[in-house]
Short mmCIF file of C-alpha atoms in Angstrom, two decimals:
data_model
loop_
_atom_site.label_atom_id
_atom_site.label_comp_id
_atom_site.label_asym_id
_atom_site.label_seq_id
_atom_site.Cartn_x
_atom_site.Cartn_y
_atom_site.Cartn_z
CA UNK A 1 26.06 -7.92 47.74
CA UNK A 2 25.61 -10.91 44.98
CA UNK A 3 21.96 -10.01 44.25
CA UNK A 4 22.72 -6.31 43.59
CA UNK A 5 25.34 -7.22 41.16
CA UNK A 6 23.20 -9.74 40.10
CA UNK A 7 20.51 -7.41 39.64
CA UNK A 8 22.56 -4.43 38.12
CA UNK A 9 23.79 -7.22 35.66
CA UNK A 10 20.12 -8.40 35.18
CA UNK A 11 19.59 -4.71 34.64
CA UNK A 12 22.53 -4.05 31.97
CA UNK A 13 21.61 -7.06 29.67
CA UNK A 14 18.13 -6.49 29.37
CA UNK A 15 18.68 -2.51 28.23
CA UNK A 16 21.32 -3.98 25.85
CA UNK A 17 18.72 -5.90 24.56
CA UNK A 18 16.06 -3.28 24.17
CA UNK A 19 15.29 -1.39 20.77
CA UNK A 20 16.49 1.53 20.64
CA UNK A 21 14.27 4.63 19.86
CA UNK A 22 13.66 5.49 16.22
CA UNK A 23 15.30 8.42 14.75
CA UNK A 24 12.95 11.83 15.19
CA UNK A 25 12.75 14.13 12.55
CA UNK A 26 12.87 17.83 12.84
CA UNK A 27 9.17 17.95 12.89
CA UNK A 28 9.35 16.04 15.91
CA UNK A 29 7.95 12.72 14.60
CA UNK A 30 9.63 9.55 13.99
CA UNK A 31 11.34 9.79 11.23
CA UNK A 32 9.39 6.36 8.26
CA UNK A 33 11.26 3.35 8.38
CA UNK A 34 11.51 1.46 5.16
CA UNK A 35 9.31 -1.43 4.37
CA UNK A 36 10.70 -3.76 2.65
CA UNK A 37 8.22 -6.71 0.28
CA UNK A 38 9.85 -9.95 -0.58
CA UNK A 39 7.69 -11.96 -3.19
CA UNK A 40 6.63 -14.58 -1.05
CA UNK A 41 4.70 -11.57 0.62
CA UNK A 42 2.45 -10.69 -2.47
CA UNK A 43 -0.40 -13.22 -1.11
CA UNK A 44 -0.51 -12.11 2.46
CA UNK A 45 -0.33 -7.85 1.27
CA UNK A 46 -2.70 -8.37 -1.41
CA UNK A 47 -5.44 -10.24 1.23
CA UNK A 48 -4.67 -7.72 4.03
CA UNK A 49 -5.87 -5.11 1.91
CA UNK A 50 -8.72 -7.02 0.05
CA UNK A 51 -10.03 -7.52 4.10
CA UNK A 52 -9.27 -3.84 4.76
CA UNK A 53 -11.54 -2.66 1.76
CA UNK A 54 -14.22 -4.76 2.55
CA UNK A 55 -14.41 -4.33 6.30
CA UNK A 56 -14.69 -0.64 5.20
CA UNK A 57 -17.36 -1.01 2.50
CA UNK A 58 -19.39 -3.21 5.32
CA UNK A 59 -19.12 -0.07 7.77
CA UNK A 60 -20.45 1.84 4.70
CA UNK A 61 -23.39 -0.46 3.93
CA UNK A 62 -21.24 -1.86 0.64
CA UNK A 63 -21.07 -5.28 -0.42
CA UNK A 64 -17.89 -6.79 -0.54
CA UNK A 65 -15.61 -7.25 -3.54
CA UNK A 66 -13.72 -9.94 -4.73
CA UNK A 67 -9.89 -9.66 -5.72
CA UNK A 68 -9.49 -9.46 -9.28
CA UNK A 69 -6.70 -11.13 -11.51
CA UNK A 70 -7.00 -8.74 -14.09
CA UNK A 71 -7.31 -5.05 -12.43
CA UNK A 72 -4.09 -6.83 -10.24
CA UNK A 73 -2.64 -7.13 -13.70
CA UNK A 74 -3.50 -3.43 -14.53
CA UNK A 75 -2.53 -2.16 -11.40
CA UNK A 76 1.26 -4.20 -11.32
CA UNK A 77 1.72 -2.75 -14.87
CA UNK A 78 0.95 1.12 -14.14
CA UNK A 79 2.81 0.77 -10.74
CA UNK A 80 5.92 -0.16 -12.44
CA UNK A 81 4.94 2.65 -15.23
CA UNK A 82 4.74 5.24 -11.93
CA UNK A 83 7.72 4.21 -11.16
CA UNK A 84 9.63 4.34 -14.24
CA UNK A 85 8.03 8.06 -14.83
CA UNK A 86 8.95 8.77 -11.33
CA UNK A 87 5.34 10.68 -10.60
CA UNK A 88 2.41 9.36 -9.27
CA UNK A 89 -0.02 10.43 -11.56
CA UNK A 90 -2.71 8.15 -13.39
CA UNK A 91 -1.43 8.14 -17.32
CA UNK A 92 0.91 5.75 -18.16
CA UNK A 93 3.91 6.36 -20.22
CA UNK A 94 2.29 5.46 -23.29
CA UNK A 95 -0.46 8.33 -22.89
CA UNK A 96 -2.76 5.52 -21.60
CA UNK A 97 -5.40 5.66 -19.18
CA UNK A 98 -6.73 3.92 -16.10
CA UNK A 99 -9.60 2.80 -18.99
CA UNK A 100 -7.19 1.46 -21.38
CA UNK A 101 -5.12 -0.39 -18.89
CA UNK A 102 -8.67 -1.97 -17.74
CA UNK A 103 -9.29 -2.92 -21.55
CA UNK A 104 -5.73 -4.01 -22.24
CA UNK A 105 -5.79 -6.73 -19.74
CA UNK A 106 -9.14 -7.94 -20.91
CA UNK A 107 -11.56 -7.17 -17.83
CA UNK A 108 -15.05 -7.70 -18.53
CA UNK A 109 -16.07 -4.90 -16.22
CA UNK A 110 -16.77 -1.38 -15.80
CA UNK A 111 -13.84 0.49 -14.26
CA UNK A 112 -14.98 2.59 -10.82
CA UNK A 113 -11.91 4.51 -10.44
CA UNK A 114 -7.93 4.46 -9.64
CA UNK A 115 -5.94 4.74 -6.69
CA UNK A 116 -2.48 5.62 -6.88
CA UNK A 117 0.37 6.26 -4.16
CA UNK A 118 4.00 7.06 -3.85
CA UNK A 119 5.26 6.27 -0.16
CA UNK A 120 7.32 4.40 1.90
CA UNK A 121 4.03 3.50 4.15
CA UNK A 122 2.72 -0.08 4.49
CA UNK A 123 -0.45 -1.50 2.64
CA UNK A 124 -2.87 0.01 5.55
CA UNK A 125 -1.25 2.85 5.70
CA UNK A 126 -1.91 3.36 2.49
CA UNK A 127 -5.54 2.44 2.71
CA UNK A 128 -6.00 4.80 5.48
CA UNK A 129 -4.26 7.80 3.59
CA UNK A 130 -6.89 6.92 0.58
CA UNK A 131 -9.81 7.10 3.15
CA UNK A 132 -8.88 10.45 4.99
CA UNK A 133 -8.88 11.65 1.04
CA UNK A 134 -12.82 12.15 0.01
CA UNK A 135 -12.13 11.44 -3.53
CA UNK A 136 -9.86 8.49 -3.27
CA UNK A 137 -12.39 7.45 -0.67
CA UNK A 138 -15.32 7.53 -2.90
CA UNK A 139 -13.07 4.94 -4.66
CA UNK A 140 -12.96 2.78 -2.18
CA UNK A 141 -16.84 2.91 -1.41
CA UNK A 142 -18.39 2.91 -4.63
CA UNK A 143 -21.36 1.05 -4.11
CA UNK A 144 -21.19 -0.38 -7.91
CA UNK A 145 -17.85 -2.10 -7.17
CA UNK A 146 -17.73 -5.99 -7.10
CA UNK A 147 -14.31 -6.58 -8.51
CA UNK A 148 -10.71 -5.01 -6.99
CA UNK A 149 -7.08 -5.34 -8.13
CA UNK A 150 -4.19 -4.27 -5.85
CA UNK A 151 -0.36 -4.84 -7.15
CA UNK A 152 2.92 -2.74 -6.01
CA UNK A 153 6.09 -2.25 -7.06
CA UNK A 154 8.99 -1.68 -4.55
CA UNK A 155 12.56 0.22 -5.90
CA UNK A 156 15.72 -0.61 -4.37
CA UNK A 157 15.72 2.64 -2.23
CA UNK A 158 12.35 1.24 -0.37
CA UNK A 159 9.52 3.67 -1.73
CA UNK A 160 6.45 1.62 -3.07
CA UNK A 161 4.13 2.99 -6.17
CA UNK A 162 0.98 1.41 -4.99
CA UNK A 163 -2.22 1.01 -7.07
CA UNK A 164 -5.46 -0.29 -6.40
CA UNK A 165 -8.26 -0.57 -9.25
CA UNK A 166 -11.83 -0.82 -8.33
CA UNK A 167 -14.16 -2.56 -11.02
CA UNK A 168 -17.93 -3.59 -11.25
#
């Protein structure tokens, strides 16, 4: 008698301990959680993806590239600009162009091309939304790319303008 009520016990605090399920949407999926960046995660976001890109490229037969302070510069300032517009779209505000935000910040380079998104969807995510997308793909893979620059900005309500900025 003591080990079934120990057991139905056992039982009750380990389901009040389990996650529950998350919400479904109509469409039957789970409905996105948000999720949320601090700024001590910049480092560990900006790395995850610099390894994503390049373990991509490898699989392509691209060399690697090398995160870049300035296209990060270029990339923090239009994400904010997205934002601020409230599109995802690749002029700035100012009428400016992926180009001029490239020149503005003073990068030797040759821009490859712009990424741009407007979700609540991790850094990977992301990435893997870009590559299902042949010409945000072609982005990613450009064989002329050495040089990459990744920056976010997060709004109170959770969604993230990402950019990424490939450069060679």
């Amino acid at each position: 008698m003591i080990r079934k009520i120990l057991a139905i016990l056992t039982l009750t605090i380990l389901a009040a301990c389990a996650t529950p399920p998350p919400p479904i949407g109509p469409d039957g999926k789970p409905l996105p959680q948000i999720y949320r960046i601090s700024n001590s995660d910049t480092a560990d976001i900006q790395f995850r993806m610099l390894d994503g890109v390049n373990a991509l490229r490898a699989a392509a037969g691209a060399s690697q590239v090398k995160l870049s302070s300035e296209l990060t510069a270029a990339a923090a300032t239009h994400s904010q600009d997205m934002s601020l517009q409230n599109r995802p779209w690749h002029f700035g505000s100012d009428g400016s162009s992926p180009l001029d935000r490239v020149l503005r910040v003073g990068y030797a380079g040759q821009l490859m091309g712009e990424n741009i998104s407007e979700t609540y969807e991790t850094e990977l995510e992301t990435l893997s939304a870009w590559m299902s997308e042949p010409d945000t793909r072609s982005v990613i893979l450009d064989t002329r790319a050495s040089d990459m620059g990744f920056a976010w900005f997060q709004e109170d309500n959770g969604k993230i303008w990402w950019t990424l900025i490939l450069g060679g």
